């Protein structure tokens, strides 16, 4: 899983001293090793990207890549049963089917549940004054509740909401290198889920090929980390984009039933700020790259979403939802949920519809305003002013707050970049010592992975 922030920001962080960026780059190259290729690149455009991503041999997930030790470290406990990191095979199919069962539901019910969860967190925001929030922090408890309801099919108790939020927040902060891991926080959720699974409280069929402890880890990693984090990040991105583009926000608010326009806003947000910076695969057989080059088995291929999403568009860097009036998401270079032929996101149907419900609920109550920067990796968690709809604040007061947000954002950017570098280095070194993925595949019976021990990519 390489998602927002998992590849520490490079292009986003134009303000970083060059030396710091270079040092960070070298650390991660070292982890990736030399059998790594990133697509698209100068010699291989979007067509090669699409062909290689959809190639049947681009199917290894964890075994054979130095990078896996790092992701497993970030995702612990239970990275070996996280759906994203399982090698293809029966276990993977079993787990993927369980996820599909949990995410199933009627569109209307899912949207209503999302709207209710978001409404509950917004009830805690004062409606008589302007509030300064970080959008990701604001919405994460709502998505924790929503995911709890999908899994347990009952209202979410406050304690469970706290445990899920603390866990998801800890994982995403570590992934973005804005904080270290706190295994204790994660263990509290594991203990809670262990009790609930043992008591038979999960009304869905859990993957039968997993032990009870693995089932707990599967739920924790997929349903209470990935699902919560991705929905929170996506909501933060779309709300921040609206806060920075008042004319777009006004149009969405004034036409709450215009699904088409809101879908264009979401598409444009996910095109410009895809949640995955890079998705990687480890090749299990040779794949031709061009007439002269073949990728050998055991290569790590990094698929750059921002790179691909920037090809084939007029003014690719501009946020312009109206471009989708004439473009079809199907025909454009646009894969916010991955590629159909190679393990796409199981929530590709659910996510847009619950995100639309969330955006509508927020805009119904508040006008959004932000002078903070907007980058794909969103390390500042999207600072934003929430201005209650019934309030007419003094322009001078609003302007002072806007200035404060801008200045604080600039200062935080600099201090955070240094912190990310230090914490990232500490975690890379710690992960390399732990060698979680490498040891797992070394100790595993033959057949646990398709490319293990083929001399894959060691940094
Ligand atoms: C807007 C929200 C979301 C976006 C943009 C998103 C994006 C993606 C993308 C691009 C991939 C494919 C990466 C690759 O090729 O390796 C993916 C995979 C995945 N996503 Fe999502 N995701 C979102 C929400 C969710 C949610 C709510 C869940 C809930 C469980 C989820 C679970 C997963 C899983 C388990 C995979 C791995 C699929 C597999 O390997 O079988 N995602 N997601």
PDB file of C-alpha atoms in Angstrom, residues 3 6 28 42-43 45 56 67 74 145 224 242 300 323 380:
ATOM      1  CA  UNK A   3      -0.939   5.899  -0.542  1.00  0.00           C
ATOM      2  CA  UNK A   6       3.480   6.714   1.927  1.00  0.00           C
ATOM      3  CA  UNK A  28      14.115   5.540  -0.230  1.00  0.00           C
ATOM      4  CA  UNK A  42      10.374   9.843 -20.008  1.00  0.00           C
ATOM      5  CA  UNK A  43      10.718   6.809 -22.293  1.00  0.00           C
ATOM      6  CA  UNK A  45       4.233   6.871 -21.603  1.00  0.00           C
ATOM      7  CA  UNK A  56      -0.966 -10.886 -15.569  1.00  0.00           C
ATOM      8  CA  UNK A  67       9.900  -1.911   0.217  1.00  0.00           C
ATOM      9  CA  UNK A  74       3.829   0.741   9.061  1.00  0.00           C
ATOM     10  CA  UNK A 145     -18.436   4.994  13.012  1.00  0.00           C
ATOM     11  CA  UNK A 224     -10.588  -0.215  10.445  1.00  0.00           C
ATOM     12  CA  UNK A 242     -13.945  23.377  -2.187  1.00  0.00           C
ATOM     13  CA  UNK A 300       9.491  -3.818  -8.545  1.00  0.00           C
ATOM     14  CA  UNK A 323     -13.174  19.601 -17.789  1.00  0.00           C
ATOM     15  CA  UNK A 380      -1.157  19.201   7.407  1.00  0.00           C
TER      16      UNK A 380
END
